[in-house]
mmCIF file with all atom_site columns, C-alpha atoms in Angstrom:
data_model
loop_
_atom_site.group_PDB
_atom_site.id
_atom_site.type_symbol
_atom_site.label_atom_id
_atom_site.label_alt_id
_atom_site.label_comp_id
_atom_site.label_asym_id
_atom_site.label_entity_id
_atom_site.label_seq_id
_atom_site.pdbx_PDB_ins_code
_atom_site.Cartn_x
_atom_site.Cartn_y
_atom_site.Cartn_z
_atom_site.occupancy
_atom_site.B_iso_or_equiv
_atom_site.pdbx_formal_charge
_atom_site.auth_seq_id
_atom_site.auth_comp_id
_atom_site.auth_asym_id
_atom_site.auth_atom_id
_atom_site.pdbx_PDB_model_num
ATOM 1   C CA . UNK A 1 1   ? 184.700 86.602  26.269  1.00 77.00 ? 209 UNK A CA 1
ATOM 2   C CA . UNK A 1 2   ? 186.324 85.358  29.546  1.00 78.00 ? 210 UNK A CA 1
ATOM 3   C CA . UNK A 1 3   ? 188.366 82.572  28.069  1.00 85.00 ? 211 UNK A CA 1
ATOM 4   C CA . UNK A 1 4   ? 189.846 84.841  25.475  1.00 88.00 ? 212 UNK A CA 1
ATOM 5   C CA . UNK A 1 5   ? 190.789 87.383  27.883  1.00 86.00 ? 213 UNK A CA 1
ATOM 6   C CA . UNK A 1 6   ? 192.072 84.862  30.468  1.00 86.00 ? 214 UNK A CA 1
ATOM 7   C CA . UNK A 1 7   ? 195.843 85.248  29.927  1.00 87.00 ? 215 UNK A CA 1
ATOM 8   C CA . UNK A 1 8   ? 195.594 89.035  30.050  1.00 90.00 ? 216 UNK A CA 1
ATOM 9   C CA . UNK A 1 9   ? 193.454 89.130  33.197  1.00 91.00 ? 217 UNK A CA 1
ATOM 10  C CA . UNK A 1 10  ? 195.897 86.525  34.800  1.00 89.00 ? 218 UNK A CA 1
ATOM 11  C CA . UNK A 1 11  ? 198.780 88.835  33.911  1.00 90.00 ? 219 UNK A CA 1
ATOM 12  C CA . UNK A 1 12  ? 196.904 91.786  35.700  1.00 90.00 ? 220 UNK A CA 1
ATOM 13  C CA . UNK A 1 13  ? 196.237 89.869  38.808  1.00 89.00 ? 221 UNK A CA 1
ATOM 14  C CA . UNK A 1 14  ? 192.452 89.611  38.005  1.00 90.00 ? 222 UNK A CA 1
ATOM 15  C CA . UNK A 1 15  ? 191.726 85.948  38.926  1.00 84.00 ? 223 UNK A CA 1
ATOM 16  C CA . UNK A 1 16  ? 188.468 83.914  38.684  1.00 78.00 ? 224 UNK A CA 1
ATOM 17  C CA . UNK A 1 17  ? 186.170 84.471  41.544  1.00 80.00 ? 225 UNK A CA 1
ATOM 18  C CA . UNK A 1 18  ? 187.583 87.870  42.407  1.00 84.00 ? 226 UNK A CA 1
ATOM 19  C CA . UNK A 1 19  ? 184.607 90.247  43.403  1.00 85.00 ? 227 UNK A CA 1
ATOM 20  C CA . UNK A 1 20  ? 185.542 93.911  43.593  1.00 87.00 ? 228 UNK A CA 1
ATOM 21  C CA . UNK A 1 21  ? 183.731 96.083  46.170  1.00 88.00 ? 229 UNK A CA 1
ATOM 22  C CA . UNK A 1 22  ? 181.776 98.089  43.394  1.00 92.00 ? 230 UNK A CA 1
ATOM 23  C CA . UNK A 1 23  ? 179.700 97.412  40.492  1.00 92.00 ? 231 UNK A CA 1
ATOM 24  C CA . UNK A 1 24  ? 179.556 98.270  36.686  1.00 95.00 ? 232 UNK A CA 1
ATOM 25  C CA . UNK A 1 25  ? 176.436 100.455 35.884  1.00 95.00 ? 233 UNK A CA 1
ATOM 26  C CA . UNK A 1 26  ? 177.118 100.585 32.158  1.00 95.00 ? 234 UNK A CA 1
ATOM 27  C CA . UNK A 1 27  ? 179.648 99.186  29.747  1.00 96.00 ? 235 UNK A CA 1
ATOM 28  C CA . UNK A 1 28  ? 180.178 100.736 26.203  1.00 95.00 ? 236 UNK A CA 1
ATOM 29  C CA . UNK A 1 29  ? 182.331 98.750  23.714  1.00 95.00 ? 237 UNK A CA 1
ATOM 30  C CA . UNK A 1 30  ? 183.530 100.667 20.657  1.00 94.00 ? 238 UNK A CA 1
ATOM 31  C CA . UNK A 1 31  ? 186.584 100.278 18.272  1.00 94.00 ? 239 UNK A CA 1
ATOM 32  C CA . UNK A 1 32  ? 189.702 100.608 20.420  1.00 94.00 ? 240 UNK A CA 1
ATOM 33  C CA . UNK A 1 33  ? 188.092 100.868 23.847  1.00 95.00 ? 241 UNK A CA 1
ATOM 34  C CA . UNK A 1 34  ? 185.505 99.791  26.353  1.00 96.00 ? 242 UNK A CA 1
ATOM 35  C CA . UNK A 1 35  ? 184.279 102.497 28.734  1.00 96.00 ? 243 UNK A CA 1
ATOM 36  C CA . UNK A 1 36  ? 182.503 101.557 31.959  1.00 96.00 ? 244 UNK A CA 1
ATOM 37  C CA . UNK A 1 37  ? 180.841 103.545 34.561  1.00 96.00 ? 245 UNK A CA 1
ATOM 38  C CA . UNK A 1 38  ? 181.633 102.025 38.014  1.00 96.00 ? 246 UNK A CA 1
ATOM 39  C CA . UNK A 1 39  ? 179.551 102.839 41.122  1.00 94.00 ? 247 UNK A CA 1
ATOM 40  C CA . UNK A 1 40  ? 181.186 102.600 44.614  1.00 93.00 ? 248 UNK A CA 1
ATOM 41  C CA . UNK A 1 41  ? 178.188 104.196 46.668  1.00 91.00 ? 249 UNK A CA 1
ATOM 42  C CA . UNK A 1 42  ? 174.822 105.731 45.726  1.00 87.00 ? 250 UNK A CA 1
ATOM 43  C CA . UNK A 1 43  ? 176.496 109.143 45.100  1.00 89.00 ? 251 UNK A CA 1
ATOM 44  C CA . UNK A 1 44  ? 179.941 108.192 44.058  1.00 93.00 ? 252 UNK A CA 1
ATOM 45  C CA . UNK A 1 45  ? 181.110 106.566 40.844  1.00 94.00 ? 253 UNK A CA 1
ATOM 46  C CA . UNK A 1 46  ? 184.098 106.527 38.556  1.00 96.00 ? 254 UNK A CA 1
ATOM 47  C CA . UNK A 1 47  ? 184.621 106.207 34.799  1.00 96.00 ? 255 UNK A CA 1
ATOM 48  C CA . UNK A 1 48  ? 187.098 103.688 33.561  1.00 96.00 ? 256 UNK A CA 1
ATOM 49  C CA . UNK A 1 49  ? 188.646 103.022 30.171  1.00 97.00 ? 257 UNK A CA 1
ATOM 50  C CA . UNK A 1 50  ? 190.184 99.799  28.927  1.00 96.00 ? 258 UNK A CA 1
ATOM 51  C CA . UNK A 1 51  ? 191.915 100.365 25.562  1.00 95.00 ? 259 UNK A CA 1
ATOM 52  C CA . UNK A 1 52  ? 192.881 97.719  23.062  1.00 94.00 ? 260 UNK A CA 1
ATOM 53  C CA . UNK A 1 53  ? 194.817 98.453  19.839  1.00 94.00 ? 261 UNK A CA 1
ATOM 54  C CA . UNK A 1 54  ? 192.797 98.059  16.827  1.00 95.00 ? 262 UNK A CA 1
ATOM 55  C CA . UNK A 1 55  ? 193.838 96.288  13.648  1.00 94.00 ? 263 UNK A CA 1
ATOM 56  C CA . UNK A 1 56  ? 194.629 98.381  10.493  1.00 93.00 ? 264 UNK A CA 1
ATOM 57  C CA . UNK A 1 57  ? 192.963 98.076  7.119   1.00 93.00 ? 265 UNK A CA 1
ATOM 58  C CA . UNK A 1 58  ? 195.568 95.568  5.708   1.00 93.00 ? 266 UNK A CA 1
ATOM 59  C CA . UNK A 1 59  ? 195.074 93.013  8.546   1.00 95.00 ? 267 UNK A CA 1
ATOM 60  C CA . UNK A 1 60  ? 191.328 93.215  8.375   1.00 95.00 ? 268 UNK A CA 1
ATOM 61  C CA . UNK A 1 61  ? 191.320 92.863  4.648   1.00 94.00 ? 269 UNK A CA 1
ATOM 62  C CA . UNK A 1 62  ? 193.526 89.656  4.830   1.00 95.00 ? 270 UNK A CA 1
ATOM 63  C CA . UNK A 1 63  ? 191.455 88.248  7.724   1.00 96.00 ? 271 UNK A CA 1
ATOM 64  C CA . UNK A 1 64  ? 187.974 88.895  5.958   1.00 95.00 ? 272 UNK A CA 1
ATOM 65  C CA . UNK A 1 65  ? 189.417 87.399  2.814   1.00 94.00 ? 273 UNK A CA 1
ATOM 66  C CA . UNK A 1 66  ? 190.434 84.293  4.634   1.00 95.00 ? 274 UNK A CA 1
ATOM 67  C CA . UNK A 1 67  ? 187.025 84.095  6.340   1.00 95.00 ? 275 UNK A CA 1
ATOM 68  C CA . UNK A 1 68  ? 185.012 84.473  3.179   1.00 94.00 ? 276 UNK A CA 1
ATOM 69  C CA . UNK A 1 69  ? 187.210 81.649  1.654   1.00 93.00 ? 277 UNK A CA 1
ATOM 70  C CA . UNK A 1 70  ? 185.886 79.456  4.422   1.00 93.00 ? 278 UNK A CA 1
ATOM 71  C CA . UNK A 1 71  ? 182.014 78.703  3.569   1.00 91.00 ? 279 UNK A CA 1
ATOM 72  C CA . UNK A 1 72  ? 181.250 77.386  7.056   1.00 93.00 ? 280 UNK A CA 1
ATOM 73  C CA . UNK A 1 73  ? 182.677 80.283  8.932   1.00 94.00 ? 281 UNK A CA 1
ATOM 74  C CA . UNK A 1 74  ? 181.047 82.894  6.553   1.00 94.00 ? 282 UNK A CA 1
ATOM 75  C CA . UNK A 1 75  ? 177.649 81.321  6.923   1.00 93.00 ? 283 UNK A CA 1
ATOM 76  C CA . UNK A 1 76  ? 177.915 81.139  10.649  1.00 94.00 ? 284 UNK A CA 1
ATOM 77  C CA . UNK A 1 77  ? 178.907 84.710  10.946  1.00 94.00 ? 285 UNK A CA 1
ATOM 78  C CA . UNK A 1 78  ? 176.218 85.965  8.683   1.00 93.00 ? 286 UNK A CA 1
ATOM 79  C CA . UNK A 1 79  ? 173.706 84.079  10.827  1.00 93.00 ? 287 UNK A CA 1
ATOM 80  C CA . UNK A 1 80  ? 175.025 85.901  13.871  1.00 92.00 ? 288 UNK A CA 1
ATOM 81  C CA . UNK A 1 81  ? 177.040 83.191  15.430  1.00 94.00 ? 289 UNK A CA 1
ATOM 82  C CA . UNK A 1 82  ? 180.851 83.297  16.022  1.00 94.00 ? 290 UNK A CA 1
ATOM 83  C CA . UNK A 1 83  ? 182.662 79.936  15.526  1.00 93.00 ? 291 UNK A CA 1
ATOM 84  C CA . UNK A 1 84  ? 184.793 78.773  18.424  1.00 90.00 ? 292 UNK A CA 1
ATOM 85  C CA . UNK A 1 85  ? 187.922 78.645  16.074  1.00 93.00 ? 293 UNK A CA 1
ATOM 86  C CA . UNK A 1 86  ? 187.566 82.110  14.583  1.00 95.00 ? 294 UNK A CA 1
ATOM 87  C CA . UNK A 1 87  ? 190.737 83.075  16.217  1.00 94.00 ? 295 UNK A CA 1
ATOM 88  C CA . UNK A 1 88  ? 192.871 81.036  13.777  1.00 95.00 ? 296 UNK A CA 1
ATOM 89  C CA . UNK A 1 89  ? 192.021 83.453  10.941  1.00 96.00 ? 297 UNK A CA 1
ATOM 90  C CA . UNK A 1 90  ? 193.678 86.209  12.996  1.00 96.00 ? 298 UNK A CA 1
ATOM 91  C CA . UNK A 1 91  ? 196.603 84.006  14.229  1.00 94.00 ? 299 UNK A CA 1
ATOM 92  C CA . UNK A 1 92  ? 197.376 83.228  10.502  1.00 94.00 ? 300 UNK A CA 1
ATOM 93  C CA . UNK A 1 93  ? 197.970 86.925  9.814   1.00 93.00 ? 301 UNK A CA 1
ATOM 94  C CA . UNK A 1 94  ? 200.042 87.217  13.167  1.00 93.00 ? 302 UNK A CA 1
ATOM 95  C CA . UNK A 1 95  ? 197.292 89.627  14.696  1.00 94.00 ? 303 UNK A CA 1
ATOM 96  C CA . UNK A 1 96  ? 196.050 87.676  17.894  1.00 93.00 ? 304 UNK A CA 1
ATOM 97  C CA . UNK A 1 97  ? 192.277 88.557  18.264  1.00 94.00 ? 305 UNK A CA 1
ATOM 98  C CA . UNK A 1 98  ? 192.435 88.348  22.102  1.00 93.00 ? 306 UNK A CA 1
ATOM 99  C CA . UNK A 1 99  ? 195.250 90.153  24.167  1.00 91.00 ? 307 UNK A CA 1
ATOM 100 C CA . UNK A 1 100 ? 197.921 87.735  25.162  1.00 86.00 ? 308 UNK A CA 1
ATOM 101 C CA . UNK A 1 101 ? 199.185 89.795  27.981  1.00 88.00 ? 309 UNK A CA 1
ATOM 102 C CA . UNK A 1 102 ? 198.092 92.535  30.274  1.00 88.00 ? 310 UNK A CA 1
ATOM 103 C CA . UNK A 1 103 ? 200.520 94.972  28.801  1.00 89.00 ? 311 UNK A CA 1
ATOM 104 C CA . UNK A 1 104 ? 198.464 95.071  25.640  1.00 90.00 ? 312 UNK A CA 1
ATOM 105 C CA . UNK A 1 105 ? 195.604 96.791  27.415  1.00 93.00 ? 313 UNK A CA 1
ATOM 106 C CA . UNK A 1 106 ? 195.674 100.464 28.284  1.00 94.00 ? 314 UNK A CA 1
ATOM 107 C CA . UNK A 1 107 ? 193.940 101.206 31.700  1.00 95.00 ? 315 UNK A CA 1
ATOM 108 C CA . UNK A 1 108 ? 192.605 104.339 32.980  1.00 96.00 ? 316 UNK A CA 1
ATOM 109 C CA . UNK A 1 109 ? 190.439 105.265 35.809  1.00 96.00 ? 317 UNK A CA 1
ATOM 110 C CA . UNK A 1 110 ? 189.051 108.696 37.014  1.00 96.00 ? 318 UNK A CA 1
ATOM 111 C CA . UNK A 1 111 ? 189.412 107.647 40.760  1.00 95.00 ? 319 UNK A CA 1
ATOM 112 C CA . UNK A 1 112 ? 192.410 109.451 42.690  1.00 94.00 ? 320 UNK A CA 1
ATOM 113 C CA . UNK A 1 113 ? 194.246 106.140 43.556  1.00 91.00 ? 321 UNK A CA 1
ATOM 114 C CA . UNK A 1 114 ? 197.544 105.194 41.915  1.00 92.00 ? 322 UNK A CA 1
ATOM 115 C CA . UNK A 1 115 ? 197.308 101.460 41.850  1.00 92.00 ? 323 UNK A CA 1
ATOM 116 C CA . UNK A 1 116 ? 196.649 99.916  38.452  1.00 92.00 ? 324 UNK A CA 1
ATOM 117 C CA . UNK A 1 117 ? 194.459 98.065  38.146  1.00 93.00 ? 325 UNK A CA 1
ATOM 118 C CA . UNK A 1 118 ? 192.479 99.625  40.881  1.00 94.00 ? 326 UNK A CA 1
ATOM 119 C CA . UNK A 1 119 ? 189.082 98.063  42.170  1.00 94.00 ? 327 UNK A CA 1
ATOM 120 C CA . UNK A 1 120 ? 187.209 99.935  39.549  1.00 95.00 ? 328 UNK A CA 1
ATOM 121 C CA . UNK A 1 121 ? 189.350 98.808  36.599  1.00 95.00 ? 329 UNK A CA 1
ATOM 122 C CA . UNK A 1 122 ? 189.029 95.219  37.956  1.00 94.00 ? 330 UNK A CA 1
ATOM 123 C CA . UNK A 1 123 ? 185.274 95.639  37.987  1.00 94.00 ? 331 UNK A CA 1
ATOM 124 C CA . UNK A 1 124 ? 185.451 96.816  34.465  1.00 95.00 ? 332 UNK A CA 1
ATOM 125 C CA . UNK A 1 125 ? 187.784 94.177  33.248  1.00 94.00 ? 333 UNK A CA 1
ATOM 126 C CA . UNK A 1 126 ? 185.572 91.509  34.697  1.00 93.00 ? 334 UNK A CA 1
ATOM 127 C CA . UNK A 1 127 ? 182.510 92.969  33.080  1.00 93.00 ? 335 UNK A CA 1
ATOM 128 C CA . UNK A 1 128 ? 184.256 93.185  29.734  1.00 94.00 ? 336 UNK A CA 1
ATOM 129 C CA . UNK A 1 129 ? 185.546 89.540  30.083  1.00 91.00 ? 337 UNK A CA 1
ATOM 130 C CA . UNK A 1 130 ? 181.897 88.452  30.840  1.00 91.00 ? 338 UNK A CA 1
ATOM 131 C CA . UNK A 1 131 ? 180.407 90.321  27.869  1.00 92.00 ? 339 UNK A CA 1
ATOM 132 C CA . UNK A 1 132 ? 177.996 87.789  26.224  1.00 91.00 ? 340 UNK A CA 1
ATOM 133 C CA . UNK A 1 133 ? 177.997 89.483  22.789  1.00 93.00 ? 341 UNK A CA 1
ATOM 134 C CA . UNK A 1 134 ? 180.604 87.282  20.877  1.00 92.00 ? 342 UNK A CA 1
ATOM 135 C CA . UNK A 1 135 ? 181.025 90.261  18.302  1.00 95.00 ? 343 UNK A CA 1
ATOM 136 C CA . UNK A 1 136 ? 182.285 92.617  20.909  1.00 95.00 ? 344 UNK A CA 1
ATOM 137 C CA . UNK A 1 137 ? 185.962 91.479  20.562  1.00 95.00 ? 345 UNK A CA 1
ATOM 138 C CA . UNK A 1 138 ? 185.814 92.324  16.787  1.00 96.00 ? 346 UNK A CA 1
ATOM 139 C CA . UNK A 1 139 ? 184.464 95.858  17.693  1.00 95.00 ? 347 UNK A CA 1
ATOM 140 C CA . UNK A 1 140 ? 187.367 96.435  19.975  1.00 95.00 ? 348 UNK A CA 1
ATOM 141 C CA . UNK A 1 141 ? 189.854 95.457  17.323  1.00 95.00 ? 349 UNK A CA 1
ATOM 142 C CA . UNK A 1 142 ? 188.269 98.001  15.031  1.00 95.00 ? 350 UNK A CA 1
ATOM 143 C CA . UNK A 1 143 ? 185.253 96.342  13.275  1.00 95.00 ? 351 UNK A CA 1
ATOM 144 C CA . UNK A 1 144 ? 181.797 96.810  14.918  1.00 94.00 ? 352 UNK A CA 1
ATOM 145 C CA . UNK A 1 145 ? 179.358 93.964  14.048  1.00 94.00 ? 353 UNK A CA 1
ATOM 146 C CA . UNK A 1 146 ? 177.246 95.889  11.312  1.00 93.00 ? 354 UNK A CA 1
ATOM 147 C CA . UNK A 1 147 ? 180.445 96.942  9.427   1.00 94.00 ? 355 UNK A CA 1
ATOM 148 C CA . UNK A 1 148 ? 182.059 93.478  9.694   1.00 95.00 ? 356 UNK A CA 1
ATOM 149 C CA . UNK A 1 149 ? 179.059 91.579  8.521   1.00 94.00 ? 357 UNK A CA 1
ATOM 150 C CA . UNK A 1 150 ? 178.600 94.022  5.515   1.00 93.00 ? 358 UNK A CA 1
ATOM 151 C CA . UNK A 1 151 ? 182.070 93.558  4.345   1.00 94.00 ? 359 UNK A CA 1
ATOM 152 C CA . UNK A 1 152 ? 181.783 89.755  4.675   1.00 94.00 ? 360 UNK A CA 1
ATOM 153 C CA . UNK A 1 153 ? 178.515 89.725  2.888   1.00 92.00 ? 361 UNK A CA 1
ATOM 154 C CA . UNK A 1 154 ? 179.736 91.842  -0.061  1.00 91.00 ? 362 UNK A CA 1
ATOM 155 C CA . UNK A 1 155 ? 182.811 89.817  -0.506  1.00 89.00 ? 363 UNK A CA 1
ATOM 156 C CA . UNK A 1 156 ? 180.990 86.558  -0.177  1.00 87.00 ? 364 UNK A CA 1
ATOM 157 C CA . UNK A 1 157 ? 178.337 87.859  -2.774  1.00 82.00 ? 365 UNK A CA 1
ATOM 158 C CA . UNK A 1 158 ? 181.056 88.884  -5.072  1.00 66.00 ? 366 UNK A CA 1
ATOM 159 C CA . UNK A 1 159 ? 182.475 85.372  -4.879  1.00 62.00 ? 367 UNK A CA 1
ATOM 160 C CA . UNK A 1 160 ? 179.120 83.643  -5.557  1.00 52.00 ? 368 UNK A CA 1
ATOM 161 C CA . UNK A 1 161 ? 178.426 85.910  -8.622  1.00 49.00 ? 369 UNK A CA 1
ATOM 162 C CA . UNK A 1 162 ? 181.848 85.901  -10.225 1.00 46.00 ? 370 UNK A CA 1
ATOM 163 C CA . UNK A 1 163 ? 182.050 83.900  -13.429 1.00 50.00 ? 371 UNK A CA 1
ATOM 164 C CA . UNK A 1 164 ? 183.315 80.360  -12.958 1.00 50.00 ? 372 UNK A CA 1
ATOM 165 C CA . UNK A 1 165 ? 186.389 79.182  -14.704 1.00 50.00 ? 373 UNK A CA 1
ATOM 166 C CA . UNK A 1 166 ? 184.251 76.259  -15.865 1.00 53.00 ? 374 UNK A CA 1
ATOM 167 C CA . UNK A 1 167 ? 181.292 78.360  -17.330 1.00 53.00 ? 375 UNK A CA 1
ATOM 168 C CA . UNK A 1 168 ? 182.209 77.628  -21.052 1.00 59.00 ? 376 UNK A CA 1
ATOM 169 C CA . UNK A 1 169 ? 183.880 80.893  -21.584 1.00 60.00 ? 377 UNK A CA 1
ATOM 170 C CA . UNK A 1 170 ? 186.606 80.265  -24.165 1.00 62.00 ? 378 UNK A CA 1
ATOM 171 C CA . UNK A 1 171 ? 190.355 81.072  -23.186 1.00 62.00 ? 379 UNK A CA 1
ATOM 172 C CA . UNK A 1 172 ? 192.200 83.800  -25.035 1.00 61.00 ? 380 UNK A CA 1
ATOM 173 C CA . UNK A 1 173 ? 194.162 81.239  -27.077 1.00 63.00 ? 381 UNK A CA 1
ATOM 174 C CA . UNK A 1 174 ? 190.914 80.007  -28.381 1.00 65.00 ? 382 UNK A CA 1
ATOM 175 C CA . UNK A 1 175 ? 189.655 83.271  -29.697 1.00 61.00 ? 383 UNK A CA 1
ATOM 176 C CA . UNK A 1 176 ? 192.911 84.781  -31.032 1.00 62.00 ? 384 UNK A CA 1
ATOM 177 C CA . UNK A 1 177 ? 192.099 84.130  -34.812 1.00 65.00 ? 385 UNK A CA 1
ATOM 178 C CA . UNK A 1 178 ? 189.077 86.437  -34.542 1.00 63.00 ? 386 UNK A CA 1
ATOM 179 C CA . UNK A 1 179 ? 189.885 88.547  -31.444 1.00 56.00 ? 387 UNK A CA 1
ATOM 180 C CA . UNK A 1 180 ? 190.317 91.694  -33.406 1.00 58.00 ? 388 UNK A CA 1
ATOM 181 C CA . UNK A 1 181 ? 187.174 91.224  -35.418 1.00 59.00 ? 389 UNK A CA 1
ATOM 182 C CA . UNK A 1 182 ? 184.617 93.998  -35.203 1.00 50.00 ? 390 UNK A CA 1
ATOM 183 C CA . UNK A 1 183 ? 181.810 91.744  -35.283 1.00 54.00 ? 391 UNK A CA 1
ATOM 184 C CA . UNK A 1 184 ? 178.516 92.538  -36.905 1.00 53.00 ? 392 UNK A CA 1
ATOM 185 C CA . UNK A 1 185 ? 178.361 96.249  -37.921 1.00 48.00 ? 393 UNK A CA 1
ATOM 186 C CA . UNK A 1 186 ? 174.750 96.666  -37.691 1.00 50.00 ? 394 UNK A CA 1
ATOM 187 C CA . UNK A 1 187 ? 172.178 98.005  -40.179 1.00 52.00 ? 395 UNK A CA 1
ATOM 188 C CA . UNK A 1 188 ? 173.772 100.970 -41.906 1.00 47.00 ? 396 UNK A CA 1
ATOM 189 C CA . UNK A 1 189 ? 171.974 100.663 -45.192 1.00 51.00 ? 397 UNK A CA 1
ATOM 190 C CA . UNK A 1 190 ? 169.791 103.676 -44.421 1.00 51.00 ? 398 UNK A CA 1
ATOM 191 C CA . UNK A 1 191 ? 172.586 105.899 -43.256 1.00 49.00 ? 399 UNK A CA 1
ATOM 192 C CA . UNK A 1 192 ? 173.471 108.967 -45.479 1.00 52.00 ? 400 UNK A CA 1
ATOM 193 C CA . UNK A 1 193 ? 176.839 108.749 -47.197 1.00 52.00 ? 401 UNK A CA 1
ATOM 194 C CA . UNK A 1 194 ? 178.767 111.991 -46.642 1.00 51.00 ? 402 UNK A CA 1
ATOM 195 C CA . UNK A 1 195 ? 180.389 113.897 -49.455 1.00 55.00 ? 403 UNK A CA 1
ATOM 196 C CA . UNK A 1 196 ? 183.875 112.790 -50.342 1.00 53.00 ? 404 UNK A CA 1
ATOM 197 C CA . UNK A 1 197 ? 186.484 114.354 -48.011 1.00 55.00 ? 405 UNK A CA 1
ATOM 198 C CA . UNK A 1 198 ? 184.150 115.615 -45.390 1.00 60.00 ? 406 UNK A CA 1
ATOM 199 C CA . UNK A 1 199 ? 185.535 114.600 -41.992 1.00 59.00 ? 407 UNK A CA 1
ATOM 200 C CA . UNK A 1 200 ? 182.374 115.524 -40.210 1.00 59.00 ? 408 UNK A CA 1
ATOM 201 C CA . UNK A 1 201 ? 180.553 113.185 -42.359 1.00 62.00 ? 409 UNK A CA 1
ATOM 202 C CA . UNK A 1 202 ? 182.006 110.216 -40.795 1.00 62.00 ? 410 UNK A CA 1
ATOM 203 C CA . UNK A 1 203 ? 179.829 110.674 -37.840 1.00 63.00 ? 411 UNK A CA 1
ATOM 204 C CA . UNK A 1 204 ? 176.807 110.072 -40.142 1.00 64.00 ? 412 UNK A CA 1
ATOM 205 C CA . UNK A 1 205 ? 178.203 106.720 -41.115 1.00 63.00 ? 413 UNK A CA 1
ATOM 206 C CA . UNK A 1 206 ? 177.889 105.599 -37.486 1.00 62.00 ? 414 UNK A CA 1
ATOM 207 C CA . UNK A 1 207 ? 174.681 103.708 -36.731 1.00 65.00 ? 415 UNK A CA 1
ATOM 208 C CA . UNK A 1 208 ? 172.549 105.677 -34.284 1.00 65.00 ? 416 UNK A CA 1
ATOM 209 C CA . UNK A 1 209 ? 173.932 105.408 -30.776 1.00 65.00 ? 417 UNK A CA 1
ATOM 210 C CA . UNK A 1 210 ? 171.630 104.797 -27.836 1.00 65.00 ? 418 UNK A CA 1
ATOM 211 C CA . UNK A 1 211 ? 174.030 106.505 -25.294 1.00 67.00 ? 419 UNK A CA 1
ATOM 212 C CA . UNK A 1 212 ? 173.423 110.008 -24.261 1.00 72.00 ? 420 UNK A CA 1
ATOM 213 C CA . UNK A 1 213 ? 175.144 112.657 -22.010 1.00 74.00 ? 421 UNK A CA 1
ATOM 214 C CA . UNK A 1 214 ? 172.775 114.968 -20.275 1.00 72.00 ? 422 UNK A CA 1
ATOM 215 C CA . UNK A 1 215 ? 170.137 114.246 -22.797 1.00 71.00 ? 423 UNK A CA 1
ATOM 216 C CA . UNK A 1 216 ? 172.314 114.931 -25.809 1.00 74.00 ? 424 UNK A CA 1
ATOM 217 C CA . UNK A 1 217 ? 173.363 112.135 -28.275 1.00 75.00 ? 425 UNK A CA 1
ATOM 218 C CA . UNK A 1 218 ? 177.037 111.243 -28.215 1.00 72.00 ? 426 UNK A CA 1
ATOM 219 C CA . UNK A 1 219 ? 177.116 111.948 -32.046 1.00 73.00 ? 427 UNK A CA 1
ATOM 220 C CA . UNK A 1 220 ? 176.091 115.362 -31.458 1.00 76.00 ? 428 UNK A CA 1
ATOM 221 C CA . UNK A 1 221 ? 178.610 115.941 -28.736 1.00 76.00 ? 429 UNK A CA 1
ATOM 222 C CA . UNK A 1 222 ? 181.274 114.751 -31.128 1.00 76.00 ? 430 UNK A CA 1
ATOM 223 C CA . UNK A 1 223 ? 180.806 117.164 -33.896 1.00 77.00 ? 431 UNK A CA 1
ATOM 224 C CA . UNK A 1 224 ? 182.503 120.113 -32.127 1.00 80.00 ? 432 UNK A CA 1
ATOM 225 C CA . UNK A 1 225 ? 185.460 117.928 -31.482 1.00 75.00 ? 433 UNK A CA 1
ATOM 226 C CA . UNK A 1 226 ? 185.644 116.929 -35.124 1.00 72.00 ? 434 UNK A CA 1
ATOM 227 C CA . UNK A 1 227 ? 185.350 120.490 -36.165 1.00 74.00 ? 435 UNK A CA 1
ATOM 228 C CA . UNK A 1 228 ? 188.324 121.604 -33.798 1.00 76.00 ? 436 UNK A CA 1
ATOM 229 C CA . UNK A 1 229 ? 190.524 118.628 -35.016 1.00 72.00 ? 437 UNK A CA 1
ATOM 230 C CA . UNK A 1 230 ? 189.847 119.384 -38.668 1.00 69.00 ? 438 UNK A CA 1
ATOM 231 C CA . UNK A 1 231 ? 190.236 123.118 -38.359 1.00 68.00 ? 439 UNK A CA 1
ATOM 232 C CA . UNK A 1 232 ? 186.574 123.847 -39.531 1.00 64.00 ? 440 UNK A CA 1
ATOM 233 C CA . UNK A 1 233 ? 185.738 125.995 -36.580 1.00 58.00 ? 441 UNK A CA 1
#
């Protein structure tokens, strides 16, 4: 991520080739922050936190929709590759993927010093910039790899399975003449005709329904309602 972080690192005075007198033992990247344990000596270490604001649901929804609309980018991401131009989808929504200045990063270290960034934060910033996982920046901005790919895959699948406008389905103006037709009524020749004036008998005119609720037929469940409406309870 070095190139993406370059402007922010320069703004913080972290230049290429700078080697702080400490080393990063661990680096954990999660939504909103990267936390590093920086060792100074065998017995002394400090914890540093590098915070970066996450994007909200509205921004991520718009970005993912734009990504899914681009087949090549979608395929690359689902294959575990991040295209070099992926930043353009975020720029279009005015949410830069990488921090454009040092002030967007919140920096904290457990050391007693007051300089920011201290040597330990510099070590953490360099480790973060050199992170080789291309999906790490997405995690910092609020979407970890698994979640991001799941959302992209789900939306991409919906686009593939959605009926095409050219699949032969007639438009509404083409079916208006029989739009309100009931269609075939089914075989009702063997249904029992109810006595005249018997509202409950209307249920017996309906062809047997396959739908059930907790094992009971819909017809049986409707009978108490009909009795209540007609005052036969």
